[in-house]
mmCIF file of C-alpha atoms and ligand atoms in Angstrom:
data_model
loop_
_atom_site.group_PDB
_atom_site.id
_atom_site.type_symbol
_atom_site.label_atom_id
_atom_site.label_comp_id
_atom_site.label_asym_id
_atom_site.label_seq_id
_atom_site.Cartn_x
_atom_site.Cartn_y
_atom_site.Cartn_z
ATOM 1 C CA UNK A 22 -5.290 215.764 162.317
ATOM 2 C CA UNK A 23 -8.258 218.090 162.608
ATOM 3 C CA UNK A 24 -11.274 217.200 163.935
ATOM 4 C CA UNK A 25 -13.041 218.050 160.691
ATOM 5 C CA UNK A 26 -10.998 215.401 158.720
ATOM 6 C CA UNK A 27 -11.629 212.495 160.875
ATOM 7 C CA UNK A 28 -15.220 213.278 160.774
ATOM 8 C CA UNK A 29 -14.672 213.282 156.902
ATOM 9 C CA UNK A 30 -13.225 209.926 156.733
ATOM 10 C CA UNK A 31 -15.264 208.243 159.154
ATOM 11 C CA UNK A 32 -17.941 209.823 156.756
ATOM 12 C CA UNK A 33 -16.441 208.325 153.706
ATOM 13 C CA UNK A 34 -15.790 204.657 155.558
ATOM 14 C CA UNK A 35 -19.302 204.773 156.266
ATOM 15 C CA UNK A 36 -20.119 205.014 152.772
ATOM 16 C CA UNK A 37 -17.885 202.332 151.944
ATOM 17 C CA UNK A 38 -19.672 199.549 155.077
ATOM 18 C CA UNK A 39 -23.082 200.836 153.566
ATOM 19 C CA UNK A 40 -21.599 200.102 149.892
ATOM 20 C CA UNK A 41 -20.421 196.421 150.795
ATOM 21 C CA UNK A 42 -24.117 195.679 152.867
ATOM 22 C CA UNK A 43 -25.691 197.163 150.210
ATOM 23 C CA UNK A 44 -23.722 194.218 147.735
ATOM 24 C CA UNK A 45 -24.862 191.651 149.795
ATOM 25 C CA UNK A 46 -21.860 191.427 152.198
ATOM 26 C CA UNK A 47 -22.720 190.312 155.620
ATOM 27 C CA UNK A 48 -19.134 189.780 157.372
ATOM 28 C CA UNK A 49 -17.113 192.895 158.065
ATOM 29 C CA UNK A 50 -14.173 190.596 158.214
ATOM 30 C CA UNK A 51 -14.848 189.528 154.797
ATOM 31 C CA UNK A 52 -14.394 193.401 153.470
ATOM 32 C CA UNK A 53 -11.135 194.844 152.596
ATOM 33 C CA UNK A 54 -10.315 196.449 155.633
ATOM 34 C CA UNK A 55 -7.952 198.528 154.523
ATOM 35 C CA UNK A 56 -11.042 200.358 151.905
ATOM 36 C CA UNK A 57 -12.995 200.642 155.271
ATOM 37 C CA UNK A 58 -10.482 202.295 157.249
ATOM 38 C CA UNK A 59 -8.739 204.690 154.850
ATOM 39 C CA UNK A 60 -9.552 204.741 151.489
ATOM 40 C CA UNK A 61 -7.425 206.356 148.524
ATOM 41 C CA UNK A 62 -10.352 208.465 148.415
ATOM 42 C CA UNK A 63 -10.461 209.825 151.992
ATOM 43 C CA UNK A 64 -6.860 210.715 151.513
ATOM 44 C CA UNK A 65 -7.249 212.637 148.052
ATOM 45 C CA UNK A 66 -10.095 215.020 149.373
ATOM 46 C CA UNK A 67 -8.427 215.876 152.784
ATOM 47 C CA UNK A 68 -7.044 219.661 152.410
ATOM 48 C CA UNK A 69 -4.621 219.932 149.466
ATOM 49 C CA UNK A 70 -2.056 221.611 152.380
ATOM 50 C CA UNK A 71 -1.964 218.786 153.940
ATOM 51 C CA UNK A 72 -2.031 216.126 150.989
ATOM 52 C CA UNK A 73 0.372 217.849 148.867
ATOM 53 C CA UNK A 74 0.242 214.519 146.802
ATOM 54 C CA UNK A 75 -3.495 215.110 146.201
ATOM 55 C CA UNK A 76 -3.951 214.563 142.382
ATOM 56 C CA UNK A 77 -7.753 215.228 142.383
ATOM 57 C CA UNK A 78 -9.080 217.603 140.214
ATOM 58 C CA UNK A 79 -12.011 220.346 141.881
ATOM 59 C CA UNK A 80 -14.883 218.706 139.688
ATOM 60 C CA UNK A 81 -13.267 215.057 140.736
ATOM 61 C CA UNK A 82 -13.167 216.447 144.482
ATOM 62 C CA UNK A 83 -17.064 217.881 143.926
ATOM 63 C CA UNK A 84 -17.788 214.306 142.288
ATOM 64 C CA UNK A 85 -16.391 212.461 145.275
ATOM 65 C CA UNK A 86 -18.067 214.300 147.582
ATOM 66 C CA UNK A 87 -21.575 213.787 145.869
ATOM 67 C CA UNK A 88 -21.241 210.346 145.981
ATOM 68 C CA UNK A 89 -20.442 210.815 149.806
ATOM 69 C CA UNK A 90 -23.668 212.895 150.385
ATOM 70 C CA UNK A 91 -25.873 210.504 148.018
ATOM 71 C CA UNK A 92 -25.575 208.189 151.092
ATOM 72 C CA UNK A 93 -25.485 210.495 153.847
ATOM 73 C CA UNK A 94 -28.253 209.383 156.391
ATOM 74 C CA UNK A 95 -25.902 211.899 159.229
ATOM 75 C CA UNK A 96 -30.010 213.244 160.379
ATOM 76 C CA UNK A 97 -33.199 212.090 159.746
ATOM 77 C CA UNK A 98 -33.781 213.812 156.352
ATOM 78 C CA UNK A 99 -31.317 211.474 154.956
ATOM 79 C CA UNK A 100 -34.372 208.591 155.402
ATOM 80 C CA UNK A 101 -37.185 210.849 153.810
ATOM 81 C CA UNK A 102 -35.274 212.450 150.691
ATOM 82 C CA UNK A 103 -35.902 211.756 147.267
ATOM 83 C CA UNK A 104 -32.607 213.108 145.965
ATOM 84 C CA UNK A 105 -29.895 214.732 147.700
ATOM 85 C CA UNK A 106 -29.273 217.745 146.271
ATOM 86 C CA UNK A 107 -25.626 218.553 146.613
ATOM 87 C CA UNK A 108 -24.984 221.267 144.033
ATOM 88 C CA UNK A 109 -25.138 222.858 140.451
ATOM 89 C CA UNK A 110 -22.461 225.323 138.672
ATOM 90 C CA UNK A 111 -18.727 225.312 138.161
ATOM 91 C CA UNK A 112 -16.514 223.354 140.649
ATOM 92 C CA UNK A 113 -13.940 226.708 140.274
ATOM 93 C CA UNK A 114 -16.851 229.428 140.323
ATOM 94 C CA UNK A 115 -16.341 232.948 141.762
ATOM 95 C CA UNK A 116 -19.521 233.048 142.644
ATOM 96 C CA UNK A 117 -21.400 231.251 144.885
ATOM 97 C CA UNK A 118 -25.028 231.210 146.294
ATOM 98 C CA UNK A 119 -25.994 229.254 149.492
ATOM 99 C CA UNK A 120 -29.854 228.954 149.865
ATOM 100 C CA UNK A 121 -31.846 227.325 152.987
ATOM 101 C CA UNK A 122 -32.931 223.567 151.744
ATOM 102 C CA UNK A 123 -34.021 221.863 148.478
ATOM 103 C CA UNK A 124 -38.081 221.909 148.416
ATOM 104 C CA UNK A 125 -40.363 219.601 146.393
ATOM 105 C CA UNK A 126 -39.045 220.395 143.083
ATOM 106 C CA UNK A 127 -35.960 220.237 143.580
ATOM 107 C CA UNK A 128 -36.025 216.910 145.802
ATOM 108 C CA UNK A 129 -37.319 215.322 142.236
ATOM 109 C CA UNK A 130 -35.238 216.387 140.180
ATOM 110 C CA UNK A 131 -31.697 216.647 142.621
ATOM 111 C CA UNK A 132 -30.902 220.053 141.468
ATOM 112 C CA UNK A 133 -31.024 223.405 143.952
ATOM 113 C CA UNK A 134 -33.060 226.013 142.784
ATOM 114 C CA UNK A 135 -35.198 224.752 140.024
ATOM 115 C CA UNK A 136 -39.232 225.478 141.088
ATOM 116 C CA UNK A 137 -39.998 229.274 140.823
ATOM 117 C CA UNK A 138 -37.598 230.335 143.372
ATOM 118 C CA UNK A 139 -35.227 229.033 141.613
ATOM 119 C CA UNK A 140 -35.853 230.548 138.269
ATOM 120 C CA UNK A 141 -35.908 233.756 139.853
ATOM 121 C CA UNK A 142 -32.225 233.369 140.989
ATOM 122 C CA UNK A 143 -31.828 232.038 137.424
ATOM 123 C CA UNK A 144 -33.004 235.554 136.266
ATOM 124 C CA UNK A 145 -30.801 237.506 139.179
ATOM 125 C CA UNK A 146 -27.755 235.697 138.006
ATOM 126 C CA UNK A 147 -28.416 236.201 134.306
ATOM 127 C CA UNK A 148 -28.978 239.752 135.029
ATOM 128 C CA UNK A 149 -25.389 239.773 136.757
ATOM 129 C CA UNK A 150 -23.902 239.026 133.474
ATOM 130 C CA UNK A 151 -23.516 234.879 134.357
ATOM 131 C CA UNK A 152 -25.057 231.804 134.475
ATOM 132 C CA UNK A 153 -25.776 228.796 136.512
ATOM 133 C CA UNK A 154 -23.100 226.964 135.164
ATOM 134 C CA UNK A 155 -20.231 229.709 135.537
ATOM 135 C CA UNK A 156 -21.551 230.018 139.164
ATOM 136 C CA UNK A 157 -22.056 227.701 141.773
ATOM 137 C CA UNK A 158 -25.420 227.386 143.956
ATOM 138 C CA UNK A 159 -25.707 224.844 146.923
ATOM 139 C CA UNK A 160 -27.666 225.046 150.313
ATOM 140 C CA UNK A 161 -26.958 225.108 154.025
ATOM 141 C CA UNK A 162 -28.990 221.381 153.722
ATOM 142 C CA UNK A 163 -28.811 219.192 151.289
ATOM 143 C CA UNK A 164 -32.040 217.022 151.800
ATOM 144 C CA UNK A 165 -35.355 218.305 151.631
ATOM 145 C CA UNK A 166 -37.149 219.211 155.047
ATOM 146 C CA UNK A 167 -40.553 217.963 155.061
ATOM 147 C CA UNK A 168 -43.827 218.658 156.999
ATOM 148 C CA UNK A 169 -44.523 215.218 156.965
ATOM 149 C CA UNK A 170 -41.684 213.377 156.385
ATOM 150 C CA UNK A 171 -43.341 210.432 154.782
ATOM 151 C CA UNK A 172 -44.866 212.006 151.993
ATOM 152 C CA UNK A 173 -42.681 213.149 149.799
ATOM 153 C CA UNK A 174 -44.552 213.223 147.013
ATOM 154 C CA UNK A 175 -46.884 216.082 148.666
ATOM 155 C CA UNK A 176 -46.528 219.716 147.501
ATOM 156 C CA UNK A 177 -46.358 222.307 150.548
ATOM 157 C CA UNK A 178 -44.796 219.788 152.640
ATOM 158 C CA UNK A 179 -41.397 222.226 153.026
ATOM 159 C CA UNK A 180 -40.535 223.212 156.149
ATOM 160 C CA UNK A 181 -37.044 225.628 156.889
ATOM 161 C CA UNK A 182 -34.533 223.351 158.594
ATOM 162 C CA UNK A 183 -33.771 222.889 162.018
ATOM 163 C CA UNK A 184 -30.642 224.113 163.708
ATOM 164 C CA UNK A 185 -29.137 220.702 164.555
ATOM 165 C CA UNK A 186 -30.154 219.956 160.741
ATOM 166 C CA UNK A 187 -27.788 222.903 159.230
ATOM 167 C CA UNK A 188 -25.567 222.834 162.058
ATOM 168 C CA UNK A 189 -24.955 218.458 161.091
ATOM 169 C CA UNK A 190 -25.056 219.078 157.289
ATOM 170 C CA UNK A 191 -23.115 222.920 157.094
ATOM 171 C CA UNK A 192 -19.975 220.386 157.225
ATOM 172 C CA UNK A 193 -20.395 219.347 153.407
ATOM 173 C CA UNK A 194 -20.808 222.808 152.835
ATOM 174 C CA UNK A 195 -17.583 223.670 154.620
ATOM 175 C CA UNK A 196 -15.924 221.297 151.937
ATOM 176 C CA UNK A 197 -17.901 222.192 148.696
ATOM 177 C CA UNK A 198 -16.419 226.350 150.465
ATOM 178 C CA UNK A 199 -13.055 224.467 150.181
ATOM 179 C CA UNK A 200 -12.666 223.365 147.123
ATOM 180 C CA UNK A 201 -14.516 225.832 144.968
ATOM 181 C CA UNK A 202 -12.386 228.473 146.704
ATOM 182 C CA UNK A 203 -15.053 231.152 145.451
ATOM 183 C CA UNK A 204 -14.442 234.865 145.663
ATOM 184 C CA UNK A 205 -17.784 236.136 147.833
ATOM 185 C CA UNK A 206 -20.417 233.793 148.841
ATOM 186 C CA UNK A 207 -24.023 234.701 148.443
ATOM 187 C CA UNK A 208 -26.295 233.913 151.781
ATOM 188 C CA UNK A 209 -29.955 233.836 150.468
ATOM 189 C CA UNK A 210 -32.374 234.658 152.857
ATOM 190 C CA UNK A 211 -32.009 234.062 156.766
ATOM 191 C CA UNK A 212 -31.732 230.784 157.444
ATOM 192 C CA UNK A 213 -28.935 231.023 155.398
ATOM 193 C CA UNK A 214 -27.240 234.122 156.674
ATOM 194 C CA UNK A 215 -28.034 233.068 160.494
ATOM 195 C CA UNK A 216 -26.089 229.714 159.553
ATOM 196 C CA UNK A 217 -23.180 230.986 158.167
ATOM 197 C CA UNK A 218 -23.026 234.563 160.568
ATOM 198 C CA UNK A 219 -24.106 232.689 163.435
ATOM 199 C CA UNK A 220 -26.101 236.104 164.112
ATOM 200 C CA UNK A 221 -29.762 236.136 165.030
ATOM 201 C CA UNK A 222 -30.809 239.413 163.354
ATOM 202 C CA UNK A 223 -33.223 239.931 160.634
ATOM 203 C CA UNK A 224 -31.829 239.322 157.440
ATOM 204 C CA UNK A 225 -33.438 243.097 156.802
ATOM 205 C CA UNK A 226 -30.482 244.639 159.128
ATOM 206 C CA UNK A 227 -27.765 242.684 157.829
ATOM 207 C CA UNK A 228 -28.053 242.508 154.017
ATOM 208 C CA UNK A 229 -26.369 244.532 151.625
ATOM 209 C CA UNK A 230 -23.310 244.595 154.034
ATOM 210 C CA UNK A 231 -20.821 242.257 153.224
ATOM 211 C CA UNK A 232 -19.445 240.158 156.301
ATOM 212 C CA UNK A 233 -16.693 237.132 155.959
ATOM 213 C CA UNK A 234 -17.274 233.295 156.326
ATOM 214 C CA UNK A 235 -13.846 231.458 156.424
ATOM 215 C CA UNK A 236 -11.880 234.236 155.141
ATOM 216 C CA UNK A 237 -14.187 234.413 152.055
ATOM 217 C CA UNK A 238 -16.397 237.451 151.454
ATOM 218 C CA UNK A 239 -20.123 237.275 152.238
ATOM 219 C CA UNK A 240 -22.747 239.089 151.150
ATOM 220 C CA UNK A 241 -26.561 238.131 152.546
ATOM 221 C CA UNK A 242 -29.310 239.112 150.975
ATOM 222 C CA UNK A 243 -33.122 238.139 150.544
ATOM 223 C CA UNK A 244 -33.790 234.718 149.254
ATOM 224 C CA UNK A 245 -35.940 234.797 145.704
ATOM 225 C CA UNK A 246 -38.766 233.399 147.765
ATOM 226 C CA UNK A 247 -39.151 236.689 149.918
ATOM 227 C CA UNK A 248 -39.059 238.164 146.073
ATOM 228 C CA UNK A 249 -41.639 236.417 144.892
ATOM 229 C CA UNK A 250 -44.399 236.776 148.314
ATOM 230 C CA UNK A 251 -43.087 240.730 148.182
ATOM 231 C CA UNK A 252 -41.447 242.269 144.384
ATOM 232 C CA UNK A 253 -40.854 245.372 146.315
ATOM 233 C CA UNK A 254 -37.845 243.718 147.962
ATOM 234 C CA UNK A 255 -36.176 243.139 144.156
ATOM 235 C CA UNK A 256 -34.597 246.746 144.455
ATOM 236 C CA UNK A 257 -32.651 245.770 147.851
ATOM 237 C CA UNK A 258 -31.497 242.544 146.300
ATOM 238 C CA UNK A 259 -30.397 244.328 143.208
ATOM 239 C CA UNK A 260 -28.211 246.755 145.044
ATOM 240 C CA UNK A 261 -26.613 244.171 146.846
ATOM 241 C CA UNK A 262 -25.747 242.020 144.101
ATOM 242 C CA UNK A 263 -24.421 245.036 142.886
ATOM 243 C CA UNK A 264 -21.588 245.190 145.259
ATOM 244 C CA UNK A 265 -20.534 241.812 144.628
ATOM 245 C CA UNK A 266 -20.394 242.539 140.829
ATOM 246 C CA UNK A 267 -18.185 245.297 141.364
ATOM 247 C CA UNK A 268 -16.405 242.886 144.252
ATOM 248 C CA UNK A 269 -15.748 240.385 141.123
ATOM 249 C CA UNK A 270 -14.521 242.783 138.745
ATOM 250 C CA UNK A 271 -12.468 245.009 140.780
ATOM 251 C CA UNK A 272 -11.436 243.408 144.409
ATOM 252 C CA UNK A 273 -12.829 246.159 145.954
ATOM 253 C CA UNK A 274 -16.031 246.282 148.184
HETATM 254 N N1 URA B 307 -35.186 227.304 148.312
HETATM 255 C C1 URA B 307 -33.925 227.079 148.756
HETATM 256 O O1 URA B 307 -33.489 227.662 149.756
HETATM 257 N N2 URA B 307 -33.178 226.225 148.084
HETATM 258 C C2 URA B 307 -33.585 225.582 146.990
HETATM 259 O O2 URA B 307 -32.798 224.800 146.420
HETATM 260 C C3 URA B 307 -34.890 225.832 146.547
HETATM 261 C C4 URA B 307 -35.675 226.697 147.220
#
């Protein structure tokens, strides 16, 4: 077995301790051991090659896995989070963006993208010819970094992740990469580029030129927040998406 699927179910029997303590069970011996150790549901999301048997649909995998990173406390942003925000779009989209973090708006309302970034995407993907829910957006984190991580109810309290932060959480994106199975993957901005590239240059030498990320096509590109502190970057963004359009319809780069 890989490493990445024992890390997946001690993940998900994890979940499962937290979910009996959080019912008022106090004696591990008292919990069905064999729900703690391997559950039916650690099984089903392992990689389809391996669990031929697997009878989970892609939105019941995505489901599965949002109840896994509702709970996740895997780094400290787990204990100042409002929300996890795991996700929005179609669980078989082509098209997929990965931004940096959730920020203030989105921590309330557990959806990526949704303050004025985020409507600027909207806009980008509209313009592409699609919309959020034919496409999939996520981020490298998942929880919301803060400034001051106990007050969460504080505007301009975002910080960019840490390394150890994306590096801890990039596994649930790994997964979400797994079973959308899109066609090109859209790195916003350079946290999110340097994450999945593992390359420290500026995200102004490597965008528009698409790279690969688990076999899957790449493009990076500005993230709608660089947009919005400098419009004269909308032209660069525009070309690139540009090739992935022509990527979608044609297979070609
Ligand atoms: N910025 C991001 O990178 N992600 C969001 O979800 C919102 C703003």
């Amino acid at each position: 077995m890989k490493q990445s699927e024992y890390l997946k179910i001690l993940s998900l029997s994890k979940r499962t301790l937290e979910e009996y303590l959080n019912w008022g069970e106090t004696e591990i011996a008292k919990m069905p051991i064999d729900k703690i150790i391997s559950t039916e549901e650690s099984a089903k999301i392992l990689s389809p090659k391996k669990q031929s048997e697997s009878v989970l649909s892609p939105k019941e995998k995505i489901e599965t896995l949002k109840r896994i990173i509702d709970s996740c406390k895997e780094c400290s942003l787990g204990n100042s989070r409002l929300n996890a925000v795991i996700g929005v779009g179609s669980p078989t989209a082509d098209l997929m963006f990965v931004g940096e973090g959730p920020g203030f708006d989105e921590d309330h309302k557990g959806e990526p993208f949704v303050g004025k970034a985020g409507q600027l995407l909207t806009k980008i993907i509209e313009a592409m010819g699609y919309t959020r829910e034919n496409v999939y957006i996520t981020n490298i984190v998942k929880c919301h970094p803060m400034i001051d991580p106990t007050n969460p109810e504080k505007r301009s309290n975002d910080r960019p992740p840490t390394p150890l932060e994306m590096e801890t959480c990039k596994h649930y994106l790994d997964e979400q990469i797994e079973i959308i199975k899109p066609k090109i993957i859209v790195a916003l901005g350079a946290s999110s580029a340097k994450s999945l590239l593992y390359s420290e240059e500026s995200i102004s030498k490597i965008r528009g030129i698409v790279k690969e990320y688990k076999g899957i096509k790449l493009m990076p590109t500005y993230h709608p927040a660089a947009l919005l502190r400098n419009p004269s970057l909308k032209k660069f963004v525009w070309d690139d998406m540009k090739i992935v359009m022509h990527y979608l319809d044609t297979g070609k780069i």
